[in-house]
Coordinates of C-alpha atoms in Angstrom, one line a residue:
M1 CA 70.5 85.6 96.1
K2 CA 72.3 86.5 92.8
L3 CA 72.3 90.1 91.9
I4 CA 72.9 91.6 88.5
S5 CA 73.9 95.1 87.2
A6 CA 71.7 97.3 85.0
E7 CA 74.1 96.5 82.2
Q8 CA 73.7 92.8 82.6
M9 CA 69.9 93.2 82.6
Q10 CA 70.1 95.2 79.4
Q11 CA 72.3 92.5 77.8
A12 CA 69.8 89.8 78.8
D13 CA 66.9 91.9 77.3
R14 CA 68.8 92.2 74.0
Q15 CA 69.6 88.4 73.9
A16 CA 66.0 87.6 74.4
I17 CA 64.7 90.0 71.8
E18 CA 67.4 90.0 69.1
Q19 CA 68.7 86.4 69.3
L20 CA 65.8 84.4 70.5
G21 CA 63.2 86.5 68.8
I22 CA 61.0 87.2 71.8
P23 CA 59.1 90.4 71.0
G24 CA 59.9 93.2 73.3
A25 CA 56.2 94.0 73.6
V26 CA 55.6 90.6 75.0
L27 CA 58.2 91.2 77.8
M28 CA 56.7 94.6 78.5
E29 CA 53.2 93.1 78.7
N30 CA 54.5 90.4 81.1
A31 CA 56.2 93.0 83.2
G32 CA 53.2 95.3 83.4
R33 CA 50.8 92.5 84.2
A34 CA 53.2 91.0 86.9
A35 CA 53.5 94.4 88.5
T36 CA 49.8 94.9 88.5
E37 CA 49.2 91.5 90.2
L38 CA 51.5 92.6 93.0
L39 CA 49.8 96.0 93.3
C40 CA 46.4 94.4 93.6
R41 CA 47.7 91.8 96.1
N42 CA 49.5 94.3 98.4
F43 CA 47.2 97.2 98.2
S44 CA 43.8 95.5 98.0
E45 CA 42.4 97.6 100.8
L46 CA 42.8 100.7 98.5
F47 CA 40.5 99.3 95.8
P48 CA 39.1 100.9 93.6
G49 CA 41.7 103.6 94.0
P50 CA 42.2 106.2 92.7
V51 CA 45.8 105.4 91.5
L52 CA 48.1 108.0 90.1
I53 CA 50.8 106.7 87.8
M54 CA 53.9 108.9 87.2
A55 CA 55.5 107.7 84.0
G56 CA 58.5 108.6 81.9
K57 CA 59.0 108.2 78.2
G58 CA 61.2 105.0 78.3
N59 CA 60.4 101.3 78.7
N60 CA 59.8 101.9 82.5
G61 CA 57.0 104.1 81.5
G62 CA 55.8 101.5 78.9
D63 CA 55.5 98.9 81.7
S64 CA 53.3 101.4 83.6
Y65 CA 51.0 101.9 80.5
V66 CA 50.3 98.2 80.7
M67 CA 49.6 98.5 84.4
A68 CA 47.2 101.4 83.8
R69 CA 45.3 99.3 81.2
V70 CA 45.0 96.2 83.3
L71 CA 44.0 98.2 86.4
L72 CA 41.3 99.9 84.4
E73 CA 40.0 96.5 83.3
R74 CA 39.8 95.4 86.9
G75 CA 37.8 98.4 88.0
W76 CA 40.5 100.6 89.5
Q77 CA 40.4 104.4 88.9
V78 CA 43.6 105.3 87.2
Q79 CA 45.2 108.5 86.0
T80 CA 48.6 108.5 84.2
L81 CA 50.8 111.6 84.1
I82 CA 53.5 111.2 81.5
L83 CA 56.5 113.5 81.8
A84 CA 57.1 113.9 78.0
E85 CA 55.5 115.0 74.8
A86 CA 53.5 112.3 73.1
G87 CA 55.8 112.2 70.1
A88 CA 58.8 111.5 72.4
I89 CA 57.5 108.0 73.2
T90 CA 58.8 105.4 70.8
G91 CA 59.1 101.6 70.3
D92 CA 57.3 99.2 72.5
A93 CA 56.3 101.9 74.9
A94 CA 54.5 103.8 72.1
L95 CA 52.6 100.6 71.3
M96 CA 51.4 100.2 74.9
L97 CA 50.5 103.9 75.1
K98 CA 48.4 103.6 71.9
V99 CA 46.4 100.7 73.3
L100 CA 45.8 102.7 76.5
Q101 CA 44.6 105.7 74.6
Q102 CA 42.2 103.5 72.5
L103 CA 40.7 102.4 75.8
N104 CA 40.2 106.0 76.8
G105 CA 42.7 105.9 79.6
D106 CA 43.0 109.2 81.6
I107 CA 46.3 110.4 80.3
C108 CA 48.0 113.8 80.7
F109 CA 51.3 114.8 79.0
I110 CA 53.4 117.0 81.2
C111 CA 56.1 119.2 79.7
S112 CA 56.7 121.9 82.4
T113 CA 56.9 122.4 86.1
D114 CA 53.7 124.5 86.1
E115 CA 51.8 121.7 84.4
L116 CA 53.2 119.2 86.8
M117 CA 52.3 121.2 89.9
R118 CA 48.8 121.9 88.6
S119 CA 48.0 118.3 87.6
F120 CA 49.5 116.9 90.8
S121 CA 47.6 119.3 93.0
V122 CA 44.2 118.4 91.6
A123 CA 44.8 114.7 91.8
T124 CA 43.4 112.8 94.8
P125 CA 45.1 109.4 94.7
R126 CA 45.3 106.8 97.4
L127 CA 48.3 105.1 95.8
L128 CA 51.2 106.3 93.7
V129 CA 53.1 104.3 91.0
D130 CA 56.6 105.5 90.2
A131 CA 57.5 104.6 86.7
L132 CA 59.6 107.7 85.9
L133 CA 63.1 106.3 85.4
G134 CA 64.3 102.7 85.2
T135 CA 67.5 100.9 86.0
G136 CA 69.4 102.4 83.1
L137 CA 69.8 105.8 84.7
T138 CA 73.4 106.8 85.1
S139 CA 73.3 110.6 85.5
D140 CA 71.9 112.9 88.2
V141 CA 68.1 113.6 88.0
R142 CA 67.4 117.2 87.2
G143 CA 64.6 119.5 86.1
L144 CA 61.1 118.2 85.7
Y145 CA 61.9 114.6 86.9
A146 CA 63.5 115.9 90.0
E147 CA 60.4 118.0 90.7
A148 CA 58.2 114.9 90.2
I149 CA 60.4 112.9 92.7
S150 CA 60.0 115.6 95.3
L151 CA 56.2 115.6 94.9
I152 CA 56.1 111.9 95.3
N153 CA 58.3 111.9 98.4
D154 CA 56.3 114.8 100.0
S155 CA 53.0 113.1 99.5
E156 CA 51.3 111.0 102.2
F157 CA 50.4 108.1 99.9
P158 CA 52.0 104.7 99.6
V159 CA 54.3 104.3 96.6
L160 CA 54.9 101.3 94.3
A161 CA 58.1 101.6 92.3
V162 CA 58.3 99.9 88.9
D163 CA 61.7 98.1 88.5
I164 CA 63.6 100.5 90.8
P165 CA 62.8 103.7 92.6
S166 CA 63.5 106.6 90.2
G167 CA 66.9 108.1 90.9
V168 CA 68.6 105.0 92.2
D169 CA 71.5 103.6 90.1
G170 CA 70.6 100.0 89.4
S171 CA 74.3 98.9 89.1
N172 CA 75.6 100.2 92.4
G173 CA 72.9 101.7 94.6
R174 CA 74.0 105.3 94.2
V175 CA 71.4 108.0 94.7
L176 CA 71.7 110.1 91.6
G177 CA 70.8 113.6 92.9
S178 CA 67.4 112.6 94.3
A179 CA 65.4 109.4 94.5
V180 CA 61.9 108.1 95.2
N181 CA 61.2 106.6 98.6
A182 CA 59.1 103.5 97.8
D183 CA 57.1 101.3 100.0
L184 CA 57.2 98.4 97.5
T185 CA 59.5 97.8 94.6
V186 CA 58.6 95.3 91.8
T187 CA 61.6 94.3 89.7
F188 CA 61.9 92.0 86.8
D189 CA 63.9 88.8 86.1
H190 CA 66.6 89.4 88.8
A191 CA 67.2 91.7 91.7
K192 CA 69.7 94.4 90.8
I193 CA 72.8 95.4 92.8
G194 CA 71.2 98.8 93.3
H195 CA 68.3 97.3 95.1
C196 CA 70.5 95.8 97.8
C197 CA 73.5 98.2 98.1
W198 CA 73.4 101.3 100.3
P199 CA 72.3 104.1 100.0
G200 CA 69.8 103.0 97.3
A201 CA 68.6 100.1 99.4
A202 CA 67.1 102.6 101.8
R203 CA 64.7 103.7 99.1
I204 CA 63.4 100.3 98.0
G205 CA 60.9 99.4 100.7
R206 CA 60.0 95.8 100.3
L207 CA 61.4 94.1 97.2
E208 CA 59.5 91.7 95.0
V209 CA 61.2 89.9 92.0
V210 CA 59.0 88.6 89.3
E211 CA 59.6 86.5 86.1
I212 CA 58.7 88.0 82.8
G213 CA 59.8 85.3 80.4
I214 CA 63.5 85.9 79.8
P215 CA 65.2 82.5 79.5
A216 CA 68.1 81.8 81.7
V217 CA 70.3 81.2 78.7
C218 CA 70.1 85.0 78.0
H219 CA 72.2 85.7 81.0
L220 CA 75.8 85.6 79.9
P221 CA 78.3 84.4 82.5
A222 CA 79.6 87.3 84.6
A223 CA 83.3 87.9 85.1
A224 CA 82.5 88.3 88.8
E225 CA 79.3 87.6 90.7
C226 CA 77.5 89.8 93.2
R227 CA 75.2 88.2 95.7
L228 CA 73.0 89.3 98.6
L229 CA 73.9 87.2 101.6
D230 CA 70.8 85.5 103.0
V231 CA 70.4 82.6 105.4
D232 CA 70.9 79.9 102.7
E233 CA 74.0 81.6 101.3
A234 CA 75.4 81.9 104.8
A235 CA 74.6 78.4 105.8
S236 CA 76.5 77.1 102.8
L237 CA 79.7 78.8 104.2
L238 CA 79.7 77.1 107.6
P239 CA 82.9 75.2 108.3
V240 CA 82.5 71.4 108.8
R241 CA 82.7 70.4 112.5
P242 CA 83.4 66.7 112.9
V243 CA 81.7 65.0 115.8
G244 CA 84.9 63.5 117.0
G245 CA 86.9 66.7 116.7
H246 CA 89.0 68.2 119.5
K247 CA 90.2 71.8 120.1
G248 CA 93.3 71.2 118.0
D249 CA 91.2 70.5 115.0
F250 CA 89.5 73.9 115.0
G251 CA 92.4 76.3 114.7
H252 CA 94.4 78.6 117.0
L253 CA 93.8 82.3 116.5
L254 CA 96.3 84.9 117.6
V255 CA 94.8 88.3 118.5
V256 CA 97.3 91.3 118.8
A257 CA 95.3 94.1 120.4
G258 CA 94.9 96.4 123.3
S259 CA 96.7 99.3 125.1
S260 CA 96.2 101.3 128.2
G261 CA 92.5 102.3 128.4
K262 CA 91.6 100.0 125.5
T263 CA 91.8 96.5 126.9
G264 CA 88.1 96.2 126.2
A265 CA 88.7 96.1 122.5
A266 CA 91.3 93.3 122.9
T267 CA 88.9 91.4 125.2
L268 CA 86.0 91.7 122.8
A269 CA 88.1 90.5 119.8
G270 CA 89.5 87.6 121.8
E271 CA 86.1 86.5 123.2
A272 CA 84.6 86.7 119.7
G273 CA 87.3 84.4 118.5
V274 CA 86.3 81.9 121.1
R275 CA 82.6 82.3 120.2
S276 CA 83.4 81.8 116.5
G277 CA 84.0 78.1 117.2
C278 CA 87.8 78.4 117.1
G279 CA 89.6 75.8 119.2
L280 CA 92.1 78.0 120.8
V281 CA 92.6 81.8 121.1
T282 CA 95.6 83.7 122.4
V283 CA 95.4 87.5 123.0
A284 CA 98.7 89.2 123.0
G285 CA 99.0 92.8 124.2
P286 CA 101.4 95.2 125.9
A287 CA 102.9 93.8 129.1
S288 CA 101.7 96.9 131.0
V289 CA 98.1 95.9 130.6
H290 CA 98.6 92.1 130.7
D291 CA 97.3 91.7 134.3
I292 CA 94.0 93.4 133.2
L293 CA 93.7 91.1 130.2
E294 CA 94.3 88.1 132.5
L295 CA 91.4 89.2 134.6
K296 CA 89.0 89.9 131.7
L297 CA 89.7 86.8 129.7
T298 CA 89.0 83.3 131.0
E299 CA 88.8 80.9 128.0
A300 CA 91.3 82.8 125.8
M301 CA 95.0 82.6 126.7
T302 CA 97.1 85.8 127.1
A303 CA 100.6 86.7 126.2
P304 CA 102.5 89.8 127.4
L305 CA 104.6 91.7 124.8
T306 CA 107.4 94.1 125.6
D307 CA 106.1 97.7 125.3
S308 CA 107.3 101.2 125.5
A309 CA 105.1 103.7 127.3
G310 CA 102.1 101.4 127.0
L311 CA 102.5 100.9 123.2
L312 CA 104.0 98.1 121.3
S313 CA 107.1 98.7 119.2
E314 CA 109.6 96.7 117.1
T315 CA 111.3 95.7 120.3
C316 CA 108.8 92.9 120.6
W317 CA 109.3 91.5 117.1
A318 CA 111.0 88.3 118.2
E319 CA 108.2 87.6 120.7
L320 CA 105.6 88.1 118.0
Q321 CA 107.5 85.7 115.7
S322 CA 107.4 83.1 118.4
L323 CA 103.7 83.5 119.0
L324 CA 102.9 83.2 115.3
E325 CA 104.3 79.7 115.2
G326 CA 101.6 77.0 115.4
R327 CA 98.8 79.5 114.9
Q328 CA 96.4 79.4 111.9
A329 CA 95.3 83.1 111.7
L330 CA 96.1 86.5 113.0
A331 CA 93.7 89.3 114.0
I332 CA 95.3 92.6 114.6
G333 CA 94.4 96.2 115.4
P334 CA 91.6 96.6 118.0
G335 CA 92.7 99.1 120.7
L336 CA 96.4 99.0 119.9
G337 CA 96.7 102.8 119.8
Q338 CA 98.8 104.9 117.4
G339 CA 102.4 105.9 117.1
D340 CA 105.3 105.9 114.7
E341 CA 107.0 102.9 116.2
L342 CA 103.8 101.0 116.5
G343 CA 102.9 101.8 112.9
R344 CA 106.2 100.4 111.7
L345 CA 105.7 97.2 113.8
I346 CA 102.2 96.6 112.4
R347 CA 103.4 97.1 108.8
H348 CA 106.4 94.9 109.4
L349 CA 104.1 92.2 110.8
L350 CA 101.7 92.4 107.9
V351 CA 104.6 92.0 105.4
E352 CA 106.3 89.1 107.2
C353 CA 103.3 87.1 108.6
A354 CA 102.6 84.0 106.5
L355 CA 99.2 83.5 108.1
P356 CA 95.8 84.8 106.9
V357 CA 95.2 88.1 108.6
V358 CA 92.2 90.2 109.5
A359 CA 93.2 93.9 110.2
D360 CA 91.0 96.5 111.8
A361 CA 91.1 99.7 113.7
D362 CA 94.6 100.8 114.5
A363 CA 96.1 98.3 112.1
L364 CA 94.2 100.2 109.4
N365 CA 95.5 103.5 110.8
A366 CA 99.0 102.1 110.4
L367 CA 98.3 101.6 106.7
T368 CA 97.1 105.1 106.2
G369 CA 99.5 106.7 103.8
H370 CA 101.2 103.2 103.5
A371 CA 98.7 101.2 101.5
E372 CA 101.6 100.0 99.3
T373 CA 102.5 97.7 102.2
L374 CA 99.7 95.4 101.1
F375 CA 101.6 94.7 97.9
E376 CA 104.5 93.4 99.9
R377 CA 102.6 90.7 101.7
E378 CA 103.7 87.3 100.4
G379 CA 101.9 85.1 102.9
G380 CA 98.3 84.3 103.6
A381 CA 95.2 86.2 102.5
T382 CA 94.4 89.6 104.0
V383 CA 91.0 90.9 105.2
L384 CA 90.6 94.6 106.0
T385 CA 87.5 95.8 107.9
P386 CA 87.2 99.6 107.7
H387 CA 84.3 101.7 108.6
P388 CA 83.7 104.6 106.2
A389 CA 86.0 107.0 108.1
E390 CA 88.8 104.5 108.0
M391 CA 88.1 103.8 104.4
A392 CA 88.3 107.5 103.7
R393 CA 91.8 107.6 105.3
L394 CA 93.0 104.6 103.4
T395 CA 91.9 106.1 100.0
G396 CA 92.3 109.8 100.5
L397 CA 88.6 110.3 99.7
S398 CA 86.0 112.0 101.9
V399 CA 83.5 110.0 104.0
A400 CA 80.7 111.6 101.8
E401 CA 82.5 110.3 98.6
I402 CA 82.8 106.8 100.2
E403 CA 79.2 106.7 101.2
A404 CA 77.9 107.9 97.9
D405 CA 79.7 105.2 95.8
R406 CA 80.4 102.3 98.3
F407 CA 80.1 99.5 95.8
R408 CA 82.5 100.8 93.2
I409 CA 85.1 101.9 95.7
A410 CA 85.0 98.7 97.7
R411 CA 85.3 96.5 94.6
E412 CA 88.1 98.6 93.0
F413 CA 90.2 98.8 96.3
A414 CA 89.9 95.0 96.8
G415 CA 91.1 94.4 93.2
E416 CA 93.9 96.9 93.3
F417 CA 95.4 95.8 96.6
G418 CA 94.6 92.1 96.4
V419 CA 92.6 92.0 99.7
V420 CA 89.2 91.0 100.9
L421 CA 87.7 94.3 101.9
V422 CA 84.8 94.5 104.4
L423 CA 83.3 98.0 104.0
K424 CA 81.2 98.3 107.2
G425 CA 78.0 100.1 107.5
A426 CA 74.3 99.6 106.5
R427 CA 74.4 96.7 104.0
T428 CA 78.1 95.9 104.7
L429 CA 80.0 95.0 101.5
I430 CA 82.5 92.2 101.3
A431 CA 84.6 92.6 98.1
A432 CA 87.1 90.0 96.9
P433 CA 90.2 90.6 94.8
D434 CA 88.7 88.8 91.8
G435 CA 85.7 91.2 91.7
R436 CA 83.2 89.1 93.5
V437 CA 81.1 91.1 96.0
N438 CA 78.7 89.9 98.7
I439 CA 76.2 92.3 100.3
N440 CA 75.3 91.4 103.8
G441 CA 71.6 91.2 104.5
T442 CA 71.7 91.2 108.3
G443 CA 72.4 93.9 111.0
N444 CA 70.7 96.9 112.4
A445 CA 71.4 100.3 114.0
G446 CA 72.2 98.5 117.3
L447 CA 75.6 97.8 115.9
A448 CA 76.4 101.5 116.0
S449 CA 78.1 101.3 119.3
G450 CA 81.7 101.1 120.5
G451 CA 83.2 97.6 120.3
S452 CA 81.0 96.0 117.7
G453 CA 83.8 96.2 115.1
D454 CA 86.2 94.5 117.6
V455 CA 83.7 91.6 117.9
L456 CA 83.6 91.3 114.1
T457 CA 87.4 91.3 113.8
G458 CA 87.7 88.4 116.3
L459 CA 84.8 86.5 114.7
I460 CA 86.3 86.7 111.2
G461 CA 89.7 85.8 112.6
G462 CA 88.3 82.8 114.3
L463 CA 86.6 81.6 111.1
L464 CA 89.9 82.1 109.2
A465 CA 91.6 79.9 111.9
Q466 CA 89.0 77.2 111.3
G467 CA 90.2 77.0 107.7
L468 CA 87.7 79.1 105.7
D469 CA 89.1 81.1 102.8
A470 CA 89.2 84.9 103.4
F471 CA 86.2 85.8 101.3
S472 CA 84.0 83.1 103.0
A473 CA 85.3 83.9 106.5
A474 CA 84.6 87.6 106.0
S475 CA 81.1 86.9 104.5
L476 CA 80.0 84.4 107.1
G477 CA 81.5 86.6 109.9
C478 CA 79.5 89.6 108.8
F479 CA 76.3 87.6 108.4
L480 CA 76.6 86.0 111.9
H481 CA 77.5 89.3 113.5
G482 CA 74.5 91.0 112.0
M483 CA 72.2 88.1 112.7
A484 CA 73.2 88.1 116.3
A485 CA 72.3 91.8 116.5
D486 CA 69.0 91.2 114.8
Q487 CA 68.1 88.5 117.3
L488 CA 68.9 90.8 120.2
A489 CA 67.0 93.6 118.6
M490 CA 63.8 91.5 118.5
V491 CA 64.0 91.1 122.3
Q492 CA 65.5 94.4 123.5
G493 CA 65.3 96.8 120.6
N494 CA 68.4 98.2 118.8
A495 CA 69.1 101.1 121.2
G496 CA 71.5 100.3 124.0
L497 CA 72.8 97.1 122.5
K498 CA 76.3 96.5 123.9
A499 CA 79.0 94.9 121.9
S500 CA 79.5 92.3 124.6
D501 CA 75.8 91.3 124.2
L502 CA 76.7 89.9 120.8
L503 CA 79.1 87.4 122.1
A504 CA 76.7 84.9 123.6
E505 CA 74.3 85.3 120.6
I506 CA 76.9 84.4 118.0
P507 CA 76.8 80.6 118.6
V508 CA 73.0 80.8 118.7
A509 CA 73.0 82.3 115.3
R510 CA 75.5 79.7 114.1
K511 CA 73.3 76.9 115.4
Q512 CA 70.3 78.2 113.6
L513 CA 72.2 78.2 110.3
T514 CA 73.5 74.7 111.0
Q515 CA 69.9 73.5 111.5
G516 CA 69.0 74.6 108.1
G517 CA 69.3 78.0 106.4
S518 CA 65.8 78.2 105.2
N519 CA 64.4 77.6 108.7
A520 CA 66.7 80.1 110.4

């Protein structure tokens, strides 16, 4: 599903009004009526109300004045609290307010915290409508509006948000100080990035997108698209698998992983490569743990590498060069450990390897303080898969800063360093060097367990080996990984899910996509 920013939505509005001559009041009327239809459909058991509308002075409030009027016409009991003086409301919103006033709508203008507290305390709604702030918000919510958001969130009533929950940045999902927790969000024309990107996505509830009459021609081509990955998008990325193909047709993945005490990480990455549909997988790790890897791995081949005190170093460089020959992709990092010599080896390998690479875990640790190494890569594409703490180390930011502005940070890092960046977490982001961003729509809290990232690394590596470009491999890998977890959660819940549980479920998820995305 295509997502747009708040700025792109504003441009489309201007195109429709200024160039095509569609009156803004018509668009506002359409928006208010469409939102009302969804309210009536989703909360029919609450008829005839009462409904309390919390409105601001902008166009978001204007949409809600239309809602108040139409709800009144349908027999609902409606009260509208407007957090502004009457004279502060202008343009199309003022027109809609005037119509509501002429119909003797129950309206109260609120200009102070005392007035807000008093009016809210005597109201007895069964449903709240949040129309305080729209998608154009870019600064932190303060004062009266922050108080109103707190009152909404502290109430026990269901909440319908108009366009976006107040306080969520429509362009990137940031929570600007505080934000409404909605049960249903009704947005217009297109879903926005902020609806689908964490942490704002946690405030949306169920999202409904409605048309309000803006022609498609009003949407100017974007320099870089953002999309929410759904089953249809993911199905379109599946690599072709000819009926007469053999194992040599589906790529050979090299996984460099493991150390003493961390052979599980190497095993999970290797097994995930096999489950990805890759034809052949070789797992290379320190010679000191090779016998353990041999016991754990059946379908994947293994290769011992010269090590020193259980860690790889540049003494095994020639062995690695030999292993890279004839392979189609490299996955590196899970369970390798940390050390100065190991770090130098990893960076050397990243620079010299001509294959597409997916780097995770200790390969990312080796890049901490050495991100410039990425500029030196002259070979295949690079996929990095950090969780927020690893991303913090790569960028020098705090985890809190990463989590507060995930979309911008992921997109800028991918562009600056020329990599596909997979910023893991709720609604994982996949950012391409050219500015495209996919937001993964699958996954659950069951993935918050050791080893799930190693599975993702092997899965993406296997898809790279099958010939997918880096952005497609990372996007499809994230979707299948999360889809497998979702299928398991339906059976066993999301607590106690082991990373190894995902392995057998990955080909099941892939089969469902192969049979038709819309039916998955």
